[in-house]
Coordinates of C-alpha atoms and ligand atoms in Angstrom, one line a residue:
M1 CA 174.1 195.9 64.8
S2 CA 176.3 193.8 65.9
E3 CA 177.9 194.9 69.4
Q4 CA 181.1 195.4 67.2
D5 CA 179.4 197.6 65.1
Q6 CA 177.7 199.4 68.1
E7 CA 181.1 200.3 69.2
K8 CA 181.9 201.2 65.4
A9 CA 179.5 203.8 65.4
A10 CA 179.8 205.3 68.8
K11 CA 183.5 206.5 67.8
R12 CA 182.4 207.3 64.2
A13 CA 180.0 209.6 65.7
Q14 CA 182.6 210.8 68.2
W15 CA 184.9 211.4 65.5
E16 CA 182.4 213.3 64.1
E17 CA 181.6 215.6 66.5
I18 CA 185.2 216.2 67.1
N19 CA 185.3 217.4 63.5
R20 CA 182.1 219.6 63.8
A21 CA 184.0 221.4 66.8
K22 CA 187.1 221.7 64.0
A23 CA 185.9 223.1 61.7
L24 CA 183.9 225.4 64.0
A25 CA 187.1 226.5 65.9
K26 CA 189.0 227.2 62.4
Q27 CA 185.6 229.5 61.6
Q28 CA 185.4 231.1 64.8
Q29 CA 189.8 231.8 64.7
K30 CA 188.6 233.0 60.6
D31 CA 185.8 235.5 62.0
A32 CA 188.3 237.0 64.8
A33 CA 190.8 237.9 62.2
A34 CA 188.5 239.3 60.3
A35 CA 187.3 241.4 62.9
V36 CA 191.1 242.0 63.4
A37 CA 191.6 243.4 60.0
T38 CA 188.7 245.2 59.7
G39 CA 189.5 246.9 63.1
G40 CA 187.2 245.1 65.3
A41 CA 184.6 247.7 64.1
V42 CA 183.0 245.5 61.5
R43 CA 182.1 242.1 62.6
P44 CA 180.0 238.7 60.5
A45 CA 177.0 238.5 60.3
E46 CA 177.5 234.9 61.8
T47 CA 179.2 236.0 65.3
K48 CA 176.3 238.2 66.5
K49 CA 174.9 236.6 69.3
Q50 CA 172.7 238.1 72.7
F51 CA 174.2 236.9 75.9
Q52 CA 172.2 236.7 79.2
A53 CA 173.7 236.7 82.6
V54 CA 174.8 232.9 83.4
K55 CA 172.2 231.0 85.1
G56 CA 172.3 231.7 89.2
T57 CA 174.1 235.3 88.8
R58 CA 172.4 238.7 88.0
D59 CA 173.3 242.4 87.2
L60 CA 172.3 244.7 90.2
L61 CA 171.3 248.0 88.7
P62 CA 170.3 251.5 89.8
P63 CA 168.1 251.8 91.2
D64 CA 168.5 249.4 93.5
T65 CA 172.3 249.8 93.7
S66 CA 171.3 252.7 96.2
L67 CA 170.2 250.4 98.5
W68 CA 173.0 248.0 98.3
N69 CA 175.2 250.8 98.5
H70 CA 174.1 252.4 101.6
V71 CA 173.2 249.0 103.4
E72 CA 178.0 248.6 102.6
R73 CA 178.0 252.1 104.4
T74 CA 175.8 251.2 107.3
A75 CA 178.3 248.0 107.5
H76 CA 181.3 250.7 107.7
E77 CA 179.7 252.9 110.1
V78 CA 178.2 250.1 112.2
F79 CA 181.5 247.8 112.1
G80 CA 183.4 250.5 112.4
T81 CA 182.1 251.4 115.9
F82 CA 182.4 247.8 117.1
G83 CA 186.8 248.6 116.3
F84 CA 186.9 246.4 112.7
G85 CA 188.8 246.9 110.0
E86 CA 187.9 246.2 106.9
I87 CA 189.8 243.2 104.9
R88 CA 190.0 242.5 101.1
V89 CA 190.4 239.1 100.5
P90 CA 190.8 237.3 97.0
V91 CA 187.8 236.1 95.2
L92 CA 189.9 232.6 94.4
E93 CA 192.2 230.8 96.8
P94 CA 193.7 227.3 97.0
T95 CA 190.7 224.7 96.5
D96 CA 192.6 223.0 99.7
L97 CA 191.8 226.3 101.9
F98 CA 188.4 225.5 101.7
A99 CA 188.7 221.0 101.6
R100 CA 190.3 221.7 104.7
A101 CA 188.7 224.8 106.7
V102 CA 185.1 224.3 105.5
G103 CA 185.1 220.0 105.2
G104 CA 185.5 218.0 102.4
D105 CA 182.0 216.5 103.4
T106 CA 179.9 219.6 103.7
D107 CA 178.2 220.2 100.9
I108 CA 179.3 222.8 99.7
V109 CA 182.9 221.5 99.3
S110 CA 182.1 218.8 97.8
K111 CA 179.0 219.6 94.8
E112 CA 179.1 223.6 94.4
M113 CA 182.7 224.9 93.9
Y114 CA 183.4 226.5 91.1
T115 CA 187.5 224.7 90.5
F116 CA 189.8 224.5 88.0
E117 CA 193.7 223.8 87.5
D118 CA 195.0 227.8 87.2
H119 CA 197.9 227.1 84.9
D120 CA 199.8 227.8 81.5
F121 CA 199.8 223.8 79.4
A122 CA 196.4 224.5 77.1
H123 CA 198.0 223.1 74.5
L124 CA 199.1 219.7 77.2
E125 CA 195.3 220.0 78.6
R126 CA 194.2 219.7 74.9
L127 CA 196.3 216.6 73.9
R128 CA 195.7 214.7 76.8
A129 CA 191.5 215.6 75.9
Q130 CA 192.4 214.2 72.9
I131 CA 194.2 211.0 73.4
L132 CA 191.8 210.4 76.4
G133 CA 188.6 211.2 74.2
L134 CA 190.7 208.0 72.1
E135 CA 189.9 210.9 68.9
F136 CA 191.8 207.9 66.6
D137 CA 189.9 205.3 65.6
L138 CA 191.9 202.9 66.2
V139 CA 190.9 200.1 64.3
E140 CA 192.6 201.0 61.3
A141 CA 196.2 200.2 61.0
G142 CA 198.3 203.4 61.4
N143 CA 196.8 205.0 64.1
F144 CA 198.1 203.6 66.9
G145 CA 201.3 204.9 65.6
M146 CA 199.5 208.5 65.5
F147 CA 198.6 207.4 69.1
L148 CA 202.4 206.5 70.5
T149 CA 203.2 209.9 68.9
Y150 CA 200.3 211.3 70.9
I151 CA 201.4 209.8 74.3
E152 CA 205.4 211.0 73.2
K153 CA 204.7 214.5 72.6
F154 CA 202.6 214.9 75.8
T155 CA 204.6 212.6 78.3
D156 CA 207.3 215.5 76.6
G157 CA 205.8 218.1 77.5
L158 CA 205.0 217.3 80.8
R159 CA 209.0 216.1 81.3
R160 CA 210.3 220.2 79.6
G161 CA 207.3 221.6 82.1
M162 CA 208.5 219.8 85.3
E163 CA 212.2 220.4 85.0
K164 CA 211.1 224.5 84.5
K165 CA 209.2 223.8 87.6
A166 CA 206.4 225.5 85.8
I167 CA 204.4 222.1 85.9
P168 CA 204.5 221.6 89.8
L169 CA 207.0 218.3 90.8
T170 CA 204.2 216.9 92.5
L171 CA 204.7 212.9 93.0
G172 CA 201.6 212.2 91.4
N173 CA 202.9 213.7 88.0
I174 CA 206.9 212.1 88.1
L175 CA 204.2 208.4 88.6
A176 CA 202.4 209.6 86.0
Q177 CA 205.9 210.1 83.7
K178 CA 207.2 207.5 85.2
D179 CA 204.1 205.5 83.5
L180 CA 204.1 206.6 80.5
D181 CA 208.0 206.5 79.7
D182 CA 207.6 202.6 80.6
Y183 CA 204.7 202.7 78.0
L184 CA 206.6 203.9 75.1
S185 CA 209.9 202.2 76.6
R186 CA 207.8 198.6 75.4
F187 CA 206.9 199.7 71.8
E188 CA 210.4 201.3 70.9
N189 CA 211.7 198.5 68.9
V190 CA 208.6 198.3 67.1
T191 CA 208.5 201.9 65.9
K192 CA 212.2 203.3 65.6
G193 CA 212.5 204.5 62.2
R194 CA 209.5 203.3 61.1
P195 CA 206.5 205.3 58.9
N196 CA 203.0 205.6 61.5
E197 CA 200.6 204.0 58.8
T198 CA 202.7 200.8 59.3
I199 CA 202.4 200.5 63.1
L200 CA 199.6 197.8 64.3
R201 CA 197.3 198.5 67.1
A202 CA 198.8 196.2 70.4
P203 CA 196.6 193.0 70.8
N204 CA 196.2 194.1 75.0
F205 CA 195.8 197.2 73.3
D206 CA 192.4 197.7 76.4
A207 CA 194.4 197.2 79.4
D208 CA 197.3 199.3 78.1
F209 CA 194.6 202.1 77.0
T210 CA 193.8 202.0 81.1
F211 CA 196.9 202.4 82.4
V212 CA 197.6 204.9 80.1
Q213 CA 194.0 206.4 80.9
Q214 CA 195.3 206.4 84.7
A215 CA 199.1 207.5 84.2
L216 CA 198.0 210.8 82.1
S217 CA 194.6 211.8 84.6
R218 CA 197.0 211.7 87.8
V219 CA 198.8 214.9 86.0
K220 CA 198.1 217.9 87.8
F221 CA 199.6 221.2 85.5
G222 CA 199.0 223.5 87.9
E223 CA 197.5 224.5 91.4
V224 CA 194.1 223.6 91.8
I225 CA 191.8 226.7 92.5
S226 CA 188.5 227.5 93.3
L227 CA 186.2 230.8 93.2
R228 CA 185.6 231.6 97.5
P229 CA 182.4 229.9 98.3
E230 CA 182.6 231.5 101.7
A231 CA 185.4 234.2 103.2
T232 CA 186.1 233.0 106.7
A233 CA 188.6 229.8 105.4
S234 CA 190.9 233.4 103.6
V235 CA 190.3 235.1 106.3
C236 CA 192.1 233.3 108.2
R237 CA 194.4 232.0 105.7
A238 CA 195.2 236.0 106.0
Y239 CA 196.0 236.3 109.2
I240 CA 198.2 233.4 109.0
E241 CA 199.8 234.6 106.3
H242 CA 201.0 238.3 107.2
N243 CA 201.6 237.1 110.7
L244 CA 198.3 239.6 112.3
N245 CA 199.1 237.4 115.3
Q246 CA 202.0 239.2 116.2
Q247 CA 199.6 242.3 116.8
P248 CA 197.0 243.4 119.2
Q249 CA 194.5 240.7 119.9
P250 CA 191.9 240.3 118.5
V251 CA 191.9 241.1 115.3
K252 CA 188.9 242.7 114.2
L253 CA 187.8 242.7 110.2
Y254 CA 184.9 242.5 108.3
Y255 CA 184.7 241.8 104.8
T256 CA 182.0 242.6 101.9
G257 CA 182.2 241.0 98.3
P258 CA 180.6 237.8 95.7
M259 CA 181.0 234.4 97.1
F260 CA 179.8 231.5 94.6
R261 CA 178.5 228.2 95.2
R262 CA 177.1 226.6 92.1
E263 CA 173.4 225.7 94.1
R264 CA 169.9 225.1 92.3
P265 CA 169.1 229.0 91.9
Q266 CA 165.9 230.4 93.6
K267 CA 164.6 233.4 95.8
G268 CA 166.8 234.3 97.8
R269 CA 169.4 231.8 96.6
Y270 CA 172.1 232.4 93.7
R271 CA 175.4 231.1 92.5
Q272 CA 177.0 234.3 93.3
F273 CA 175.9 236.4 95.4
Y274 CA 176.7 238.4 98.2
Q275 CA 178.4 238.8 101.9
I276 CA 178.5 240.7 104.4
G277 CA 181.0 239.1 107.3
A278 CA 183.5 240.0 110.1
E279 CA 185.5 237.8 111.9
V280 CA 187.5 237.9 115.4
L281 CA 191.0 236.4 115.8
G282 CA 192.6 235.6 118.8
G283 CA 192.8 237.2 122.0
N284 CA 190.7 234.9 124.5
E285 CA 187.5 233.4 124.4
A286 CA 185.0 235.2 126.2
P287 CA 181.9 234.6 126.2
A288 CA 181.5 238.4 126.2
I289 CA 183.5 238.2 122.4
D290 CA 180.6 236.3 121.0
A291 CA 178.2 238.1 122.4
E292 CA 179.3 242.0 121.6
V293 CA 179.7 239.6 117.3
I294 CA 176.1 239.1 118.0
E295 CA 175.1 242.4 119.7
M296 CA 177.5 243.9 116.6
V297 CA 175.3 242.5 113.7
M298 CA 172.1 243.2 115.6
T299 CA 172.9 247.0 115.9
F300 CA 173.8 246.8 112.3
F301 CA 169.8 245.1 111.6
D302 CA 168.5 247.6 113.4
K303 CA 169.7 250.5 111.7
L304 CA 168.2 249.7 109.0
E305 CA 165.6 249.1 110.3
L306 CA 164.9 245.5 108.5
P307 CA 161.7 244.0 110.7
G308 CA 160.9 240.4 112.1
L309 CA 164.4 239.3 113.1
E310 CA 164.8 236.2 114.8
L311 CA 168.4 235.4 116.4
N312 CA 168.9 231.5 116.8
I313 CA 171.6 230.2 119.0
N314 CA 172.7 226.9 120.1
S315 CA 175.8 225.8 121.2
I316 CA 177.3 222.5 119.9
G317 CA 180.6 221.7 122.1
H318 CA 183.5 221.1 120.7
N319 CA 185.6 218.6 119.4
A320 CA 186.9 216.3 122.7
P321 CA 185.6 212.9 124.2
D322 CA 182.8 213.6 127.7
C323 CA 181.9 216.7 125.0
R324 CA 180.0 216.7 121.0
P325 CA 181.4 213.4 120.3
K326 CA 180.0 211.8 122.7
Y327 CA 176.9 213.2 121.7
V328 CA 177.4 212.6 118.4
E329 CA 177.6 208.6 119.0
L330 CA 174.6 208.6 121.7
L331 CA 172.7 210.5 118.7
R332 CA 173.4 207.9 115.5
T333 CA 172.6 205.1 118.4
E334 CA 168.8 206.8 118.4
L335 CA 168.9 207.8 114.5
H336 CA 169.3 204.0 114.3
K337 CA 166.8 202.9 116.3
V338 CA 164.4 205.0 114.1
K339 CA 166.3 204.4 110.7
D340 CA 163.3 203.2 108.9
Q341 CA 161.0 206.9 109.7
L342 CA 163.5 208.8 107.2
G343 CA 164.5 209.3 103.6
P344 CA 167.1 208.2 102.1
D345 CA 169.4 211.4 102.7
S346 CA 169.4 211.4 106.0
Q347 CA 169.2 207.7 106.3
R348 CA 172.9 208.6 104.6
R349 CA 174.1 211.3 107.3
I350 CA 173.7 209.1 110.3
E351 CA 177.3 207.6 109.0
T352 CA 178.6 210.1 107.6
N353 CA 177.2 213.3 109.9
P354 CA 174.2 213.0 112.1
L355 CA 174.4 216.1 114.2
R356 CA 173.6 217.7 109.7
V357 CA 170.0 215.3 110.3
L358 CA 168.9 217.6 112.6
D359 CA 169.1 220.0 109.6
S360 CA 166.4 218.3 107.9
K361 CA 163.9 220.3 106.5
L362 CA 161.9 217.3 105.2
E363 CA 158.1 216.8 106.6
S364 CA 157.7 213.8 107.2
E365 CA 160.9 214.2 109.9
Q366 CA 160.0 216.1 111.6
A367 CA 157.7 214.5 114.7
I368 CA 160.6 212.7 114.5
I369 CA 163.2 214.8 115.0
A370 CA 161.7 216.5 117.9
T371 CA 162.2 213.2 119.8
L372 CA 165.9 213.1 119.7
P373 CA 168.5 213.9 122.4
H374 CA 169.2 217.6 122.7
I375 CA 172.9 218.2 123.2
A376 CA 172.8 221.2 125.0
D377 CA 171.5 217.9 127.9
H378 CA 174.9 216.6 126.7
L379 CA 178.1 219.2 126.6
C380 CA 180.9 218.9 128.5
D381 CA 181.3 221.6 132.1
A382 CA 183.9 223.9 130.5
C383 CA 180.9 223.7 127.5
N384 CA 178.1 224.1 129.1
T385 CA 179.4 226.7 131.8
D386 CA 180.6 228.8 128.2
Y387 CA 177.0 228.9 126.7
A388 CA 175.1 229.8 130.2
D389 CA 177.7 232.7 130.1
V390 CA 177.2 233.6 126.0
K391 CA 173.5 234.0 127.4
N392 CA 173.9 236.1 130.2
Q393 CA 176.5 238.4 127.7
L394 CA 173.5 238.7 125.9
Q395 CA 171.0 239.4 128.4
L396 CA 173.0 241.7 129.5
R397 CA 172.9 243.8 125.9
G398 CA 169.6 243.2 126.5
V399 CA 169.4 240.9 122.7
I400 CA 166.9 238.8 122.5
Y401 CA 167.0 235.0 120.9
H402 CA 165.8 232.5 120.6
E403 CA 167.7 228.9 121.8
N404 CA 167.5 225.8 118.9
W405 CA 169.2 223.1 120.1
R406 CA 168.7 222.1 115.8
L407 CA 171.2 224.8 115.0
V408 CA 174.0 223.2 113.8
R409 CA 175.1 225.2 110.7
G410 CA 176.2 223.3 106.9
L411 CA 180.4 223.6 107.4
D412 CA 182.4 221.8 109.3
Y413 CA 184.4 223.8 111.4
Y414 CA 182.7 225.4 114.3
M415 CA 182.8 225.2 117.8
R416 CA 180.7 226.0 120.9
T417 CA 178.3 229.4 120.1
T418 CA 176.5 228.7 116.7
F419 CA 173.9 231.5 115.4
E420 CA 171.0 231.9 112.5
I421 CA 169.3 234.8 112.5
T422 CA 166.1 234.8 109.8
A423 CA 164.4 237.8 107.9
K424 CA 160.5 238.0 106.5
G425 CA 159.6 237.9 103.6
L426 CA 162.5 235.2 102.4
G427 CA 160.1 232.5 101.6
S428 CA 162.4 229.0 102.5
Q429 CA 165.0 230.9 102.2
N430 CA 165.3 233.0 105.3
A431 CA 168.3 232.8 107.0
V432 CA 169.9 236.5 106.6
C433 CA 173.3 235.4 108.7
G434 CA 174.6 233.2 109.7
G435 CA 177.9 232.4 112.5
G436 CA 179.7 230.8 115.6
R437 CA 182.7 230.5 116.9
Y438 CA 185.6 228.2 115.8
D439 CA 188.7 228.0 117.6
G440 CA 191.4 225.6 115.6
L441 CA 190.7 226.5 112.7
V442 CA 194.0 228.7 112.1
E443 CA 195.8 225.7 113.7
L444 CA 194.0 223.3 110.9
L445 CA 195.3 225.8 108.4
G446 CA 198.8 226.2 109.7
G447 CA 198.9 228.7 111.6
P448 CA 199.5 229.2 116.1
Q449 CA 196.5 228.7 118.4
T450 CA 193.9 231.1 118.1
K451 CA 190.4 231.8 119.0
G452 CA 187.9 232.6 115.9
I453 CA 184.5 234.0 115.9
G454 CA 182.2 235.5 113.3
F455 CA 179.3 235.7 110.6
A456 CA 178.3 236.0 107.7
I457 CA 175.3 238.5 106.0
G458 CA 174.0 236.8 103.2
E459 CA 173.2 240.3 101.7
D460 CA 171.1 239.4 98.6
R461 CA 168.5 238.3 101.5
L462 CA 168.8 241.4 103.3
I463 CA 168.1 243.4 100.5
L464 CA 165.2 241.3 99.7
S465 CA 164.9 241.5 102.4
L466 CA 164.3 245.1 103.3
Q467 CA 162.4 246.0 100.1
D468 CA 159.5 243.9 100.7
A469 CA 159.4 246.2 103.7
G470 CA 159.5 249.0 102.2
K471 CA 162.8 250.3 103.5
V472 CA 164.3 251.1 100.6
P473 CA 165.6 255.3 101.0
A474 CA 163.9 257.9 99.0
Q475 CA 165.7 258.2 95.5
R476 CA 167.5 261.0 94.2
G477 CA 167.0 262.8 91.0
R478 CA 169.1 265.1 89.3
D479 CA 169.8 268.1 91.7
I480 CA 170.2 271.1 88.5
Y481 CA 169.2 270.1 84.7
I482 CA 171.1 272.6 82.3
A483 CA 169.0 273.8 79.8
W484 CA 171.6 276.0 77.8
M485 CA 170.3 277.0 74.1
G486 CA 172.6 278.7 71.6
E487 CA 176.3 278.4 71.2
H488 CA 177.7 280.8 73.3
A489 CA 175.9 279.4 76.0
Y490 CA 178.1 275.7 75.9
P491 CA 180.9 276.4 77.2
E492 CA 179.4 278.1 80.1
A493 CA 177.1 275.8 81.0
V494 CA 180.2 273.8 80.9
R495 CA 182.2 275.8 83.9
I496 CA 178.8 276.2 85.6
A497 CA 178.1 272.6 86.2
K498 CA 181.7 272.5 87.2
F499 CA 181.7 275.0 89.6
L500 CA 177.8 273.1 91.4
R501 CA 179.7 269.7 90.7
T502 CA 182.5 270.4 92.8
A503 CA 180.1 271.7 95.6
G504 CA 178.2 268.9 96.0
F505 CA 175.7 268.9 93.5
S506 CA 174.0 266.1 91.4
V507 CA 173.9 268.0 87.9
E508 CA 173.2 267.1 84.3
L509 CA 174.5 268.9 81.8
P510 CA 173.0 267.9 77.7
P511 CA 175.8 267.4 75.4
T512 CA 173.9 268.8 72.2
E513 CA 171.6 271.7 72.3
Q514 CA 168.2 270.4 73.2
K515 CA 164.5 272.7 72.4
F516 CA 163.9 274.0 75.4
G517 CA 160.2 272.3 75.8
K518 CA 162.5 269.2 75.1
A519 CA 165.0 270.4 77.6
L520 CA 162.4 271.2 80.2
E521 CA 160.6 267.6 79.6
R522 CA 163.7 266.0 80.0
A523 CA 165.0 267.5 83.0
A524 CA 161.6 266.3 84.9
R525 CA 162.4 262.4 83.7
L526 CA 165.0 262.8 85.2
D527 CA 163.7 264.1 88.5
S528 CA 165.9 267.1 88.9
R529 CA 164.5 269.5 91.3
Y530 CA 165.4 272.4 88.8
A531 CA 166.2 273.9 85.6
L532 CA 168.8 275.7 84.9
I533 CA 168.2 277.8 82.0
L534 CA 171.1 279.7 80.1
G535 CA 170.9 281.6 76.6
D536 CA 172.3 284.5 75.3
N537 CA 170.7 286.5 77.0
E538 CA 172.3 284.7 80.3
V539 CA 175.2 285.3 79.2
S540 CA 175.4 288.7 78.1
E541 CA 173.4 289.5 81.0
G542 CA 176.8 287.1 83.2
M543 CA 173.7 285.9 85.0
F544 CA 171.4 282.2 85.6
T545 CA 167.8 281.6 85.5
L546 CA 166.7 279.5 88.3
K547 CA 163.6 277.4 87.8
T548 CA 162.0 275.4 90.6
L549 CA 160.4 272.8 88.6
A550 CA 157.5 271.6 91.3
D551 CA 156.4 275.5 91.5
G552 CA 156.9 276.5 87.7
S553 CA 158.0 279.5 89.2
Q554 CA 161.8 280.9 88.5
E555 CA 164.7 283.4 89.5
K556 CA 167.6 285.3 88.3
F557 CA 170.9 285.0 89.8
T558 CA 174.6 285.8 89.6
G559 CA 177.3 282.5 90.3
P560 CA 178.0 283.0 93.8
D561 CA 174.1 284.5 94.1
L562 CA 173.2 280.7 92.3
L563 CA 175.5 279.2 94.9
E564 CA 174.0 280.3 98.6
F565 CA 171.0 280.0 97.0
L566 CA 171.1 276.2 96.4
K567 CA 172.6 275.5 99.2
G568 CA 170.0 277.3 101.3
H569 CA 167.7 275.3 99.9
Q570 CA 169.2 271.6 100.1
Ligands
LIG601 P1 177.0 230.0 106.1 O1 175.8 230.1 106.7 O2 177.2 229.2 104.6 O3 177.8 230.9 106.3 O4 176.3 231.7 104.8 C1 176.4 232.8 105.2 C2 174.8 233.1 104.7 O5 174.9 233.7 103.7 C3 173.6 232.6 105.0 O6 172.8 232.7 105.8 C4 172.7 233.5 103.7 O7 172.2 234.5 104.1 C5 173.7 233.2 102.5 N1 173.7 232.9 101.6 C6 175.3 231.3 101.4 N2 174.2 231.5 100.3 C7 174.2 231.6 99.8 C8 173.7 231.9 98.2 N3 173.9 230.7 97.8 N4 172.6 233.0 97.9 C9 172.6 233.6 98.4 N5 172.8 233.7 100.1 C10 173.6 233.0 100.2 C11 179.5 231.3 106.1 O8 179.6 232.0 105.0 C12 180.4 231.4 106.6 N6 181.4 232.0 106.1 C13 180.0 232.2 107.8 C14 181.0 232.9 109.0 C15 181.5 233.9 109.2 N7 180.9 232.2 110.2 C16 182.0 232.5 110.7 N8 182.4 233.3 110.3

């Protein structure tokens, strides 16, 4: 096939694909209309489809969720005793917040964020996709006219959106509109008053198309936002937005919730995962603050009886010529000497971020990395003193740590103290907590000069480690299963269920009558402690029969006596 034929065939295939997608969309619209017409009760057979959780996300179900709740309750308790208050920040934030805070070159920002443009201009976005996807067989006469019509429609929509300020008046948008207007004006004389079918493709179309493509791609219909990959940046944003610097300093905040990173899923690594984190913002940079934050997270783990913990600490200095940058240059020089023995990732990092080479898990690089200079030997005097003080403060608190000169962390905002905690039972993803100091981050985000330090615990990993160690709280079944029989018993059963629930007991009230044997069977399956038997006899006597399922014994009570007995046997 000639090149021209191949191009034609590819365009035809693209055209057919678009038609198929259109037909499917039409069918889906019809199906949706049918569902509305039938009140949603009867759905056409072809719309039936089973769904699964999106890759890297998962459902958390009982009884596991009771462990999650136990962990979160413990966090509320322990962090409260250290004077921390809870902050809840949105799941969506401007993408630029993370690009600035976490760093544009980090894996998190450059590869792993779920990002989209948030706007009301889906129709213009579709139109742009149609033009860019060349949904026209431009070889055919007439289609060039249509091509121009589409661009005109797009440009009109863009202009109107910007006039109403619904589309941001960015330089990119203004220039894009100007370029598209200019492009259209070149054909004004050719097209004016002529039907589309008669307009032939411009001779230098390919070069023109690149120009149009660039102009269209520049248009941003709305704010670019991301699902948060972490929450430190959000907490700093909130600190600035709500003038929290006016409150007594430092401000101590903690959070729990889902984070999103598009990583390769494996045990302990998910695309939606949960963090429990804390941040101290403002005040001074006393090493006691670093030590207390670390003491708090260790206290939390102790309270959960998480075994096999290892706390690694390091100082990565600060960004002044006589401190970290000087070490980074030294490291780069040393890395250049061994470049040939390193893998491609580390080779690339020699130029982009040599500190990250220290993070490498590649077996073949370990012996070489062991010979590299340590940052602790190259800190400026102030950072050196600070690091020594942090270690003293940890000792004062009885916190056991290991110094790990290779601990540099994968986010850009850190300075001085960095730390990571590993736990057992997690395989390669064994970091259960990471944190460090980030003085300067609030300023970077447009706020006042502010000190900052914090950490985030990977809750999913914490749960896995607790489960691995068998530290799972005993499951609680129902306290009472109400075995009611007969229509007179039901209203009484509803009343006693309400009464017992108000007193704090967990009560299962079957919605329909069951035979006695069946009721006891279900009570046992639900791991109930008692069956409360309520039949015609009990109703006429105003009594309740309480059966202890463990030994089969049973006793009759009045309502108040029943409550007293249950309270005395908790
Ligand atoms: P990070 O080291 O990126 O730090 O994450 C903290 C912890 O979150 C990790 O140690 C790990 O337990 C957990 N984690 C991270 N990614 C995943 C994943 N894909 N699946 C499961 N768990 C994961 C931060 O996020 C910083 N914001 C911590 C911080 C707070 N630094 C100062 N303040």
